[in-house]
Coordinates of C-alpha atoms and ligand atoms in Angstrom, one line a residue:
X1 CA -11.6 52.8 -3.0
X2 CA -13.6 52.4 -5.9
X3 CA -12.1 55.5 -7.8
X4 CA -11.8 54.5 -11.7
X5 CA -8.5 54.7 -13.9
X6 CA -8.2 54.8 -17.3
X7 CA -5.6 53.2 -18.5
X8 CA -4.7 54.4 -22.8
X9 CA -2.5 51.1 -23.9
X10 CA -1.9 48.0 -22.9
X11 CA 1.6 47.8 -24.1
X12 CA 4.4 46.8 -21.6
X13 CA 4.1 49.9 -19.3
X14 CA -0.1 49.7 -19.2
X15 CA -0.5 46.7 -18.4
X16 CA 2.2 46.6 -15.5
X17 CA 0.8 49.6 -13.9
X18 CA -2.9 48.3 -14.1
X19 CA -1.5 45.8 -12.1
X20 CA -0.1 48.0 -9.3
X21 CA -3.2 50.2 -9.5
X22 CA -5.2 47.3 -8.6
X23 CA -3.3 46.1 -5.9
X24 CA -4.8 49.3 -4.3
X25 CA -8.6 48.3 -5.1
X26 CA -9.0 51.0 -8.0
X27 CA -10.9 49.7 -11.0
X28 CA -9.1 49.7 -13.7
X29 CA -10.3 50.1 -17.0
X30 CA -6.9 49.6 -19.7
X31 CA -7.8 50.3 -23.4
X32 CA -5.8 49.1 -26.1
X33 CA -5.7 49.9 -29.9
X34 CA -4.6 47.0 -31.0
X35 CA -6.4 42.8 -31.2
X36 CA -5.9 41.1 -28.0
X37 CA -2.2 39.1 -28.6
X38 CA -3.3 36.2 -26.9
X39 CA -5.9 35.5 -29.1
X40 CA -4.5 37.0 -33.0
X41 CA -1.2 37.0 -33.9
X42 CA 0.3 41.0 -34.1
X43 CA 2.4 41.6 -37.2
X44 CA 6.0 40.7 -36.4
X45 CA 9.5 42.1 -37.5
X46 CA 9.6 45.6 -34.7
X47 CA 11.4 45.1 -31.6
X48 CA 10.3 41.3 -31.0
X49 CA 12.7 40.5 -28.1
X50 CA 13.9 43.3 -25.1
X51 CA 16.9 43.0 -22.7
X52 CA 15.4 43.4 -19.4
X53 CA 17.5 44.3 -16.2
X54 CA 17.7 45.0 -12.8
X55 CA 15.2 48.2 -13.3
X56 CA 13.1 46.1 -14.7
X57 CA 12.7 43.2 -12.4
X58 CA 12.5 45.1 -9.1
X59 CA 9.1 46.7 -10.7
X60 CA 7.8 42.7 -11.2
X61 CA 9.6 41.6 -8.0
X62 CA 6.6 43.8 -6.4
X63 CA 3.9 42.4 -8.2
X64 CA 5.9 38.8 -7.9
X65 CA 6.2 38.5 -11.2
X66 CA 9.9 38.7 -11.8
X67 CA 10.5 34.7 -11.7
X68 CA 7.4 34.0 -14.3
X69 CA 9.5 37.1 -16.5
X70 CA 13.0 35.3 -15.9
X71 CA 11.9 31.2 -16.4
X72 CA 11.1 32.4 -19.9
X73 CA 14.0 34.7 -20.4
X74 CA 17.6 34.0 -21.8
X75 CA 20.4 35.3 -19.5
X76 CA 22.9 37.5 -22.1
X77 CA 26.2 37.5 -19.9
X78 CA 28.0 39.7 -21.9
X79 CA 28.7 41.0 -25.5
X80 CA 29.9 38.5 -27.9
X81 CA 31.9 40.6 -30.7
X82 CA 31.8 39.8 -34.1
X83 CA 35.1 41.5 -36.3
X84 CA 34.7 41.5 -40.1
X85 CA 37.6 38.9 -39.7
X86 CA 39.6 37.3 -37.3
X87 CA 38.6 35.7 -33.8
X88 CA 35.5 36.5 -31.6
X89 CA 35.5 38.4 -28.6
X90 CA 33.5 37.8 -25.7
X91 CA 33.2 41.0 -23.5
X92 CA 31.2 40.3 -19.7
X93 CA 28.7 42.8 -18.4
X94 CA 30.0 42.3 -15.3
X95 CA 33.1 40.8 -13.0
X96 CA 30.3 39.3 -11.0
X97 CA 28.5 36.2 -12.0
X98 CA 24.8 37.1 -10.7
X99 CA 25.3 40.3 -12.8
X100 CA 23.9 40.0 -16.6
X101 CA 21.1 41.0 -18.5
X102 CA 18.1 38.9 -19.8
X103 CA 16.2 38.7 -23.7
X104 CA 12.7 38.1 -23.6
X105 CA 10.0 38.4 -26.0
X106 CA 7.6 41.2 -26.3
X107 CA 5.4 39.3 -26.5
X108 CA 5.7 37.0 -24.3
X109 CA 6.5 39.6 -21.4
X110 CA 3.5 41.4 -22.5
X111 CA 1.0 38.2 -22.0
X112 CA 2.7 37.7 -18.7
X113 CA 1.4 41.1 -17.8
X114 CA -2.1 41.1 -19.3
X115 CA -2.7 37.4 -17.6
X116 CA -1.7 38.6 -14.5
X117 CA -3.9 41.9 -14.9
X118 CA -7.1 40.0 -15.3
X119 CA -6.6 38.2 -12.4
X120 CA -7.6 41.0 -10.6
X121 CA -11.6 41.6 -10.6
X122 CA -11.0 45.3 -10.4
X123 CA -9.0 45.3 -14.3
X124 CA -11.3 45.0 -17.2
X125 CA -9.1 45.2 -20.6
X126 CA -10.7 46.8 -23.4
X127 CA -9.2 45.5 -27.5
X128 CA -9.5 47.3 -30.5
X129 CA -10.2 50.8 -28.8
X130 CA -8.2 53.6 -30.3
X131 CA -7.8 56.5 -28.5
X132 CA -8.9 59.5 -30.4
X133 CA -8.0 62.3 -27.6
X134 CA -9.3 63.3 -24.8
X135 CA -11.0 66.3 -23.2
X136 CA -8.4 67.7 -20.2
X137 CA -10.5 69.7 -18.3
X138 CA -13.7 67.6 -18.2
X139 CA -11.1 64.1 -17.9
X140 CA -13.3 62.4 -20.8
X141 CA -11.6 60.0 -22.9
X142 CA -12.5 59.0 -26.4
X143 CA -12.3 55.8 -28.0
X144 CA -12.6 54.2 -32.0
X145 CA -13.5 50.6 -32.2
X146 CA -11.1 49.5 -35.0
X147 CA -13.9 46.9 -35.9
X148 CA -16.7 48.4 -36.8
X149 CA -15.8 52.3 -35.9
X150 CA -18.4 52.5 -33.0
X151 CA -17.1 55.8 -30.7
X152 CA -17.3 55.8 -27.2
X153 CA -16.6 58.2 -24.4
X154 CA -15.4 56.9 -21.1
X155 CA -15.0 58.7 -18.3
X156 CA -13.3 57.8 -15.2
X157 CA -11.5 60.0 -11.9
X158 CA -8.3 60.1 -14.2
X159 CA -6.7 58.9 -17.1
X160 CA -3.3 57.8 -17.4
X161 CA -1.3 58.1 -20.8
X162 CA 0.5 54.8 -21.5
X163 CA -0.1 54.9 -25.1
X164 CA 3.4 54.8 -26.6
X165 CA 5.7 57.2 -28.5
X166 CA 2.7 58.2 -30.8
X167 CA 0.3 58.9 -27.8
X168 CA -3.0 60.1 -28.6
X169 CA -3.0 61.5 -24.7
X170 CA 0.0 63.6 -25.2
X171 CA -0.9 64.8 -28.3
X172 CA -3.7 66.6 -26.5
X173 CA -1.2 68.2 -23.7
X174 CA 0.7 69.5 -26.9
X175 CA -2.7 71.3 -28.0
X176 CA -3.3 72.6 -24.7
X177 CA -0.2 75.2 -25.1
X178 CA 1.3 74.3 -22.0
X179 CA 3.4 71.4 -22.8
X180 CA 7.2 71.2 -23.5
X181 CA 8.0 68.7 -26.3
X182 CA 11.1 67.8 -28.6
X183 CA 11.1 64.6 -30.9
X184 CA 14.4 63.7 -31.8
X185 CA 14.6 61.7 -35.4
X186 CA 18.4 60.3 -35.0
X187 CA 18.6 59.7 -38.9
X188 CA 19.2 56.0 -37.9
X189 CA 16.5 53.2 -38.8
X190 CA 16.6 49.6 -37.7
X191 CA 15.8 46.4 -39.6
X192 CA 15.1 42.9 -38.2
X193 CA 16.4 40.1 -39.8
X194 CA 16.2 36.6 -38.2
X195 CA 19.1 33.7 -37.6
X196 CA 16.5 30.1 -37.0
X197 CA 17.1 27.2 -34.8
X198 CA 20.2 25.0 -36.1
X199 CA 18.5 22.3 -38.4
X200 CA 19.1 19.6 -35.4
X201 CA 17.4 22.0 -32.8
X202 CA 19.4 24.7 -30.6
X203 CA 20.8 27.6 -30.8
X204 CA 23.6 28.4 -34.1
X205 CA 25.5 30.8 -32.2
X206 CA 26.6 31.6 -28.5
X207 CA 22.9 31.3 -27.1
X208 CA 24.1 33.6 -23.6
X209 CA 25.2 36.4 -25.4
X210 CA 24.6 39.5 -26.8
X211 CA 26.1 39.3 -30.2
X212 CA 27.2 42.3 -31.8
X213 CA 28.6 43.2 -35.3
X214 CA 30.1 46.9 -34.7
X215 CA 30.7 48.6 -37.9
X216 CA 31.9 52.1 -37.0
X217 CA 28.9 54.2 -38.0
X218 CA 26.6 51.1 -37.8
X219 CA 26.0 47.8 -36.4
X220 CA 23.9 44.6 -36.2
X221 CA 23.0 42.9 -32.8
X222 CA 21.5 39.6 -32.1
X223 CA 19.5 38.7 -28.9
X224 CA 18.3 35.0 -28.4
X225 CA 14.9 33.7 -28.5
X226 CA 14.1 30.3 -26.3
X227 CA 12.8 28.5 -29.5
X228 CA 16.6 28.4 -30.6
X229 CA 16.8 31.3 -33.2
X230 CA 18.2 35.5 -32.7
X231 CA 16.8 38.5 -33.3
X232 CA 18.9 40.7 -35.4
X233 CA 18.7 44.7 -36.1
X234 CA 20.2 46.1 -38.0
X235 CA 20.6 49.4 -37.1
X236 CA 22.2 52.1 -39.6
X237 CA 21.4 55.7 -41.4
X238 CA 18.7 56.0 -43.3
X239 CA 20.6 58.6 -45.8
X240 CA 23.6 59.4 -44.5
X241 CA 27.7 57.7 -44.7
X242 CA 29.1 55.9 -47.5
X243 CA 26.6 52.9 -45.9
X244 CA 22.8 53.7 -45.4
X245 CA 19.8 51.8 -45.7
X246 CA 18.8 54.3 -48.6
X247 CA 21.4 51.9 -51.1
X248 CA 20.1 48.9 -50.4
X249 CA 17.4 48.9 -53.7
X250 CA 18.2 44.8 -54.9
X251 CA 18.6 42.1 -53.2
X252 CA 21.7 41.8 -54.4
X253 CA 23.2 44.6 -52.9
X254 CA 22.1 43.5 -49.7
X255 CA 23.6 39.7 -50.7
X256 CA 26.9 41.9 -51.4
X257 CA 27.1 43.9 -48.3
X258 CA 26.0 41.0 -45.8
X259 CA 28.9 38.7 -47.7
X260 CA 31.5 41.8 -47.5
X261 CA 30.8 43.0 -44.0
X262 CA 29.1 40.2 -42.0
X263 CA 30.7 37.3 -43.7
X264 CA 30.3 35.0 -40.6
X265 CA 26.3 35.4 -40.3
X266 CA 25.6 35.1 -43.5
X267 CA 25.7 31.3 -43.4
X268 CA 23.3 31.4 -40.4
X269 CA 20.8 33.5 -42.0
X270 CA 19.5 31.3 -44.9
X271 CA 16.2 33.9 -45.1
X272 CA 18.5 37.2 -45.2
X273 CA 16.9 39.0 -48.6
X274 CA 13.5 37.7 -48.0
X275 CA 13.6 38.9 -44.3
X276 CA 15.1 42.2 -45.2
X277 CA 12.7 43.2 -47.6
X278 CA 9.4 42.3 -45.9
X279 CA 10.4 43.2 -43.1
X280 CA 9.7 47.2 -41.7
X281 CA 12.0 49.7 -41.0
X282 CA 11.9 51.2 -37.8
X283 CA 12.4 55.1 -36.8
X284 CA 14.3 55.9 -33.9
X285 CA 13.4 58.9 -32.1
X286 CA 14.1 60.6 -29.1
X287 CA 11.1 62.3 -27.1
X288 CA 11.2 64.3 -24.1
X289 CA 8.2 66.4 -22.5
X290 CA 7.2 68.2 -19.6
X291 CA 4.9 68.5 -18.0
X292 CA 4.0 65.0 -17.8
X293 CA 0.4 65.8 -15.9
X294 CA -2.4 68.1 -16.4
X295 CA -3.1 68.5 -13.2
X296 CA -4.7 65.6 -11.5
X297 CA -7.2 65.0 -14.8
X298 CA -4.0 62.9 -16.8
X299 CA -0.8 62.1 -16.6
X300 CA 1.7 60.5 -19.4
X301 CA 4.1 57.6 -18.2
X302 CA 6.3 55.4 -20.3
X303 CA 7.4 56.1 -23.6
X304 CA 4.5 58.3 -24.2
X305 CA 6.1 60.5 -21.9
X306 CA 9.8 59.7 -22.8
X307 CA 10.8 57.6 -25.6
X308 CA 14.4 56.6 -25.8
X309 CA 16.6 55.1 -28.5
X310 CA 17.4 51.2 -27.4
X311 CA 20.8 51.6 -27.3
X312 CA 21.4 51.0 -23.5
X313 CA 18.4 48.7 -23.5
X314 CA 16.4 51.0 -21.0
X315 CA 13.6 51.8 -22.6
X316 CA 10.9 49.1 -21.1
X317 CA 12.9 49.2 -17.7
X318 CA 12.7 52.9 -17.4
X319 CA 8.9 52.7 -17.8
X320 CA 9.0 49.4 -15.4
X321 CA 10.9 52.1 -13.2
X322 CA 8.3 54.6 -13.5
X323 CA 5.2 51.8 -12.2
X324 CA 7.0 51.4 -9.5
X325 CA 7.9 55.0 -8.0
X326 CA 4.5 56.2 -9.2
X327 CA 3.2 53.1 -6.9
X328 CA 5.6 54.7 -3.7
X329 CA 3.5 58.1 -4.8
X330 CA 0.0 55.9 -4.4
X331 CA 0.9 54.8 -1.3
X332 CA 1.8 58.4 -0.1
X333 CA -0.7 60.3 -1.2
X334 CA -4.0 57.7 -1.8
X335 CA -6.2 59.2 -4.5
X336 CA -5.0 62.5 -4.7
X337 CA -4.2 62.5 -8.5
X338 CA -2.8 65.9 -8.6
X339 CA -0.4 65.5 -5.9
X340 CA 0.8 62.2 -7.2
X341 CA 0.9 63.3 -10.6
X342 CA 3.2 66.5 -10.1
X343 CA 5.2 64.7 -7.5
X344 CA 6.1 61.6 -10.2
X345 CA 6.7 64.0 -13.0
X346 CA 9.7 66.0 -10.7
X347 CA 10.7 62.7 -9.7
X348 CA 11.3 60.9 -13.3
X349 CA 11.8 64.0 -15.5
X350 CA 15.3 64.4 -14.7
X351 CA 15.6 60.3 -15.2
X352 CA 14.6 60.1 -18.0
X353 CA 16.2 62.8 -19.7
X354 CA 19.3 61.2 -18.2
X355 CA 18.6 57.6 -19.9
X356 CA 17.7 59.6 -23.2
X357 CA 21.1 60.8 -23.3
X358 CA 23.1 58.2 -21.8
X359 CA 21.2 55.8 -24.7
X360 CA 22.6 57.8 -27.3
X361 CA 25.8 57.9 -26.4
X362 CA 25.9 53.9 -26.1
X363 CA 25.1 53.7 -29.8
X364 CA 28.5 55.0 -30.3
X365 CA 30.1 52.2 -27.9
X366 CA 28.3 49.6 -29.3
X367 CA 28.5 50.0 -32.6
X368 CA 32.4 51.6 -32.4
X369 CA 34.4 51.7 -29.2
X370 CA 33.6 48.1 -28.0
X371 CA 36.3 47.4 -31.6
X372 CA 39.0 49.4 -29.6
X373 CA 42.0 48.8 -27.9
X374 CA 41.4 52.1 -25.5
X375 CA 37.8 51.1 -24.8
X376 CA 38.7 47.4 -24.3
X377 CA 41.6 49.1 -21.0
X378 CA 38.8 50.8 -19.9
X379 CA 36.4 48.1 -19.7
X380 CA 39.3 46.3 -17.6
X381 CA 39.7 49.2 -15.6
X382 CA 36.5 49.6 -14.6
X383 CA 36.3 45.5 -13.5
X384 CA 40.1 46.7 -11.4
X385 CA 38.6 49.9 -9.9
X386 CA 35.2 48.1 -9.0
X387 CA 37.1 45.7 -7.3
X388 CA 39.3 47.9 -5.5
X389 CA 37.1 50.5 -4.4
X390 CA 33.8 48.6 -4.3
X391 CA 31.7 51.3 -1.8
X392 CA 32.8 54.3 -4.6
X393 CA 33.1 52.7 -7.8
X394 CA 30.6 51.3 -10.1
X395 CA 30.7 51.4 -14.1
X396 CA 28.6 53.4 -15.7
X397 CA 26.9 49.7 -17.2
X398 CA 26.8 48.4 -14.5
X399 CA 25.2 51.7 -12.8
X400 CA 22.2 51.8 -15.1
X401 CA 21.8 48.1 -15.9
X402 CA 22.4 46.2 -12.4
X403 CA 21.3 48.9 -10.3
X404 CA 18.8 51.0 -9.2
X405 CA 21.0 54.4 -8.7
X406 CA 18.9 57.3 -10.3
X407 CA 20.2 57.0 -14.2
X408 CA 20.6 60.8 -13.6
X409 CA 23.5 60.3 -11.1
X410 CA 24.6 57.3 -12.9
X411 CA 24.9 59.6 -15.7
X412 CA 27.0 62.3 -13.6
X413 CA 29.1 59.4 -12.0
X414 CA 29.7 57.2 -15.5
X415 CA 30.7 60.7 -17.7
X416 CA 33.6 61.4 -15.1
X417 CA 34.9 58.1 -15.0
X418 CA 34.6 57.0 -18.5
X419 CA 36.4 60.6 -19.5
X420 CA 39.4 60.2 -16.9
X421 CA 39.4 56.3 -17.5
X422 CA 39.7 56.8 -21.3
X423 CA 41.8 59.1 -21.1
X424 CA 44.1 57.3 -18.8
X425 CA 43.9 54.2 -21.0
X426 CA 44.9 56.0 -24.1
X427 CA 48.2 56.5 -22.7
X428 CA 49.4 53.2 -21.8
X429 CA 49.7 49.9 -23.6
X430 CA 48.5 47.1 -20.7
X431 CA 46.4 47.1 -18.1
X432 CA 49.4 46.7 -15.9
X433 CA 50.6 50.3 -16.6
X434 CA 47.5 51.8 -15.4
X435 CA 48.0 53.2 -11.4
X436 CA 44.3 52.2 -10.4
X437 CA 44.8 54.8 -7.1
X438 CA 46.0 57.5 -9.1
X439 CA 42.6 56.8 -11.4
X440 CA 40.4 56.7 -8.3
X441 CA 42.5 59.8 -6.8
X442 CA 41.7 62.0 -10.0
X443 CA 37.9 60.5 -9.9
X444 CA 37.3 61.6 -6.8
X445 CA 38.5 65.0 -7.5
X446 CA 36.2 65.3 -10.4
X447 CA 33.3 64.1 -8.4
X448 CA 33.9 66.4 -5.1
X449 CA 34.4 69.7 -7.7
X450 CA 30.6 69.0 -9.0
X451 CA 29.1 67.8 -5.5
X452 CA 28.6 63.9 -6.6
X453 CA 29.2 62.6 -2.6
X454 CA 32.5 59.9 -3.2
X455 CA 30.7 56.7 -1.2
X456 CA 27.7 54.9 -3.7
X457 CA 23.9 54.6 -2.0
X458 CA 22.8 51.7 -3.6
X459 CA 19.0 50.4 -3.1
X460 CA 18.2 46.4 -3.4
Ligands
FAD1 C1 14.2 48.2 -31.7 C2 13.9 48.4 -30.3 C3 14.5 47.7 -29.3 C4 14.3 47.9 -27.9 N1 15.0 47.2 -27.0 C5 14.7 47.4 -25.7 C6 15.4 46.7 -24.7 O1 16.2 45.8 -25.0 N2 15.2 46.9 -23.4 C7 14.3 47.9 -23.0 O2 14.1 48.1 -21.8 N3 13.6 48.6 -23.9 C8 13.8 48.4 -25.3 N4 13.1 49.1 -26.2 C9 12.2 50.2 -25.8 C10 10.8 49.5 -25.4 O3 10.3 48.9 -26.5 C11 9.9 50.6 -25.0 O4 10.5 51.5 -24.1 C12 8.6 50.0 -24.4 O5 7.9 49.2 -25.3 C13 7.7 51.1 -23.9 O6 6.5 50.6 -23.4 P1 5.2 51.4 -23.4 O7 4.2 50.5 -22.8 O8 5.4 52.7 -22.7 O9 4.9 51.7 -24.9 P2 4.6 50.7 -26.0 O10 5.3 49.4 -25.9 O11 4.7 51.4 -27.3 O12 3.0 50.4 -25.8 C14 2.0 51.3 -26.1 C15 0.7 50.6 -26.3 O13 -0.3 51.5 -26.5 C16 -1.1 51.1 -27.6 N5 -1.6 52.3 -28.2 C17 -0.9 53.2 -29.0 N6 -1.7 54.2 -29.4 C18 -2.9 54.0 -28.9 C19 -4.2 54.6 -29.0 N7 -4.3 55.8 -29.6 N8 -5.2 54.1 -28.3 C20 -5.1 53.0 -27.6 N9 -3.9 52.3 -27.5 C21 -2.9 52.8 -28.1 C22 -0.1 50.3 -28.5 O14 -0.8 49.5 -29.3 C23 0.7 49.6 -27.4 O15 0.1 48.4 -27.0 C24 13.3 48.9 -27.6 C25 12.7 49.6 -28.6 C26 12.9 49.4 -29.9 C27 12.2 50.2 -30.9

């Protein structure tokens, strides 16, 4: 097959699937705005480290790269809760030890992927080419060079959208008339601030956790880096609540707030002001589309197609996911674009509508419920009932982030219990008082009156 692809980004989901393309002989051509990372350093300061999980690393288990991805990630077993006051918390993904999730750097993940890509005669990465649109019907492509403007127009069998939540690809479906799209601004923003190494080397604070500093309407997280220092977002409105990121005009106002509400990580963040105001502000937004092909000429994969808030931590797995079920499609179908193309979009759409939604409403556990008494039951609950009824029960966590169960029936499955379950645990004082087959018994119920089948198919 010598059948070219053009590939629009090299982000995360670009350069995995130039991978799997080439596996199949295509050549594979993978054009990317920005400077090659290995050789200038990007700006940092937006979403430097990810949480990658079981979606995640079946797509490089494929390619065999998930134990280069893991040696270089930090295992998070669980969240590590931080109150205003009072004792910390520690709350595990999972009842089973082999069950957490990992933080790795963008970056790093990203030159894992790129590396890998070039070893393959058949991938040729293109740097500094912005892609200015493209012409559907005749499948040409057009490109910038950021260094000295030069336009080019490449031309290839197809051209595959993996160009981010800004894509220039889908921009052009949305011209074409034929395109569903919604963009989602969540009023929330994010900051990232930094906690370094301890002065002696090491990490300052639990180095296999997710820390988290729920706030009610806000929250700040902190994922590990291997050199010894967190990540931390803040994430909060931009305008809205008696808090938003709109009040913070001096550094003393941010000195005051950080002292008030996150009194224990003020110690460990010695560049707090300077970080916070050199630092960007990220947007969160929720897009969904359809349809994600026009015809066999292009198709839109990743968060060009579907970008997600990062509350659930699915975002990069969900596009992982997609690599890998548009590879089964290549398998099926060869070369046949328009087949493959259609037959991915009916196969994800639902997904990732699913992990949209399920994202947004884990913004309200993490940065709320995971601070409450009923939430805490249910979390118990959930550990009892998996335990008890292992072939029918799963958490909805555990569903989406240690499993492979389509997120839209993890979704269906993880509403009903979380609903019963909550409702259940408001009711009773300790765990003991909960009767786990009367749980199960009103479960199943639920799940039988909308057709969800009782007994759980998992995949490897
Ligand atoms: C704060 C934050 C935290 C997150 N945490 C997690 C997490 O823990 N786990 C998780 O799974 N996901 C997480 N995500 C989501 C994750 O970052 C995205 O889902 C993932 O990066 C999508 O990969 P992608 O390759 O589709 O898009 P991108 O990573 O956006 O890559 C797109 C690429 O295309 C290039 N590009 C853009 N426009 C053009 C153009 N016109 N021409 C050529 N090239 C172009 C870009 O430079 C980039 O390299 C997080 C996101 C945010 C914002």
């Amino acid at each position: 097959m010598s059948q070219k692809v053009i590939i629009v980004g090299a982000g995360l989901t670009g350069s995995l699937l130039s991978i799997y393309l080439a596996r199949h002989g295509f050549k594979v051509e993978v054009y990317e705005r920005r400077p090659d990372m290995r050789k200038v350093k990007i700006s940092a300061g937006k979403s430097i480290n990810l949480a990658i999980s079981r979606r995640g690393i079946h797509a490089l288990e494929q390619v065999g790269l998930d134990k280069e991805v893991l040696r270089n990630a930090i295992p998070m077993k669980g969240r590590l809760i931080h109150p205003v006051k009072g004792e910390l918390s520690f709350q595990p993904y999972s009842k089973n030890e082999n069950e957490y999730i990992n933080s790795i750097s963008r970056r790093e993940l990203n030159v894992i992927l790129m590396n890998a890509a070039e070893k393959f005669p058949n991938v040729k990465l293109f740097f500094n080419q912005r892609c200015t649109g493209m012409n559907l019907e005749s499948g040409e492509a057009y490109f910038t060079d950021e260094t000295n403007s030069e336009q080019k127009i490449i031309i290839g069998q197809t051209v595959i959208g993996t160009d981010g939540s800004a894509s220039a690809i889908r921009m052009e479906f949305l011209k074409s008339g034929f395109f569903n799209f919604s963009q989602n601004y969540q009023n929330y923003g994010y900051k990232e601030l930094n906690i370094p190494p301890a002065a002696k080397g090491g990490f300052r604070i639990e180095k296999n956790a997710l820390h988290i500093w729920p706030r009610g309407t806000y929250m700040m997280i902190a994922l590990p880096n291997r050199e010894g220092d967190f990540t931390c977002t803040l994430f909060m409105s931009h305008h809205k609540g008696e808090m938003n990121l709109s009040k913070f005009n001096t550094r003393e106002s941010v000195s005051k707030f950080f002292n008030e509400i996150m009194p224990d990580a003020v110690p460990h963040m010695p560049s707090l002001l300077d970080d916070f105001f050199s630092n960007p502000t990220g947007n969160l937004l929720t897009i969904k589309s359809y349809p994600w092909n026009v015809g066999g000429k292009a198709l839109l994969m990743g968060d060009a197609a579907h970008a997600i808030v990062p509350f659930f931590g699915q975002g990069m797995n969900c596009g992982f996911e997609d690599c890998y079920y548009f590879d089964t499609l290549v398998k099926k179908y060869g070369s046949d674009w328009g087949k493959i193309y259609s037959e991915f979009s009916d196969l994800r759409k639902e997904n990732a509508d699913a992990i949209a939604d399920l994202a947004i409403e884990n913004f309200v556990e993490m940065r709320d419920l995971v601070a409450h008494k009923d939430f805490l039951l249910k979390k118990k609950a959930d550990a009892l009932l998996e335990e008890k009824f292992p072939e029918s029960f799963i958490s909805k966590y555990s569903m989406v982030s240690f499993h492979r169960i389509p997120y839209a029936l993890a979704m269906k499955r993880g509403q009903i219990q979380d609903r019963i379950l909550m409702e259940m645990c408001s009711k009773i004082k300790s765990i003991e008082d909960l009767n786990l087959n009367d749980a199960f018994a009103r479960i199943k119920k639920e799940f039988e009156k909308v057709g969800i089948q009782e007994k759980l198919v998992l995949e490897g």
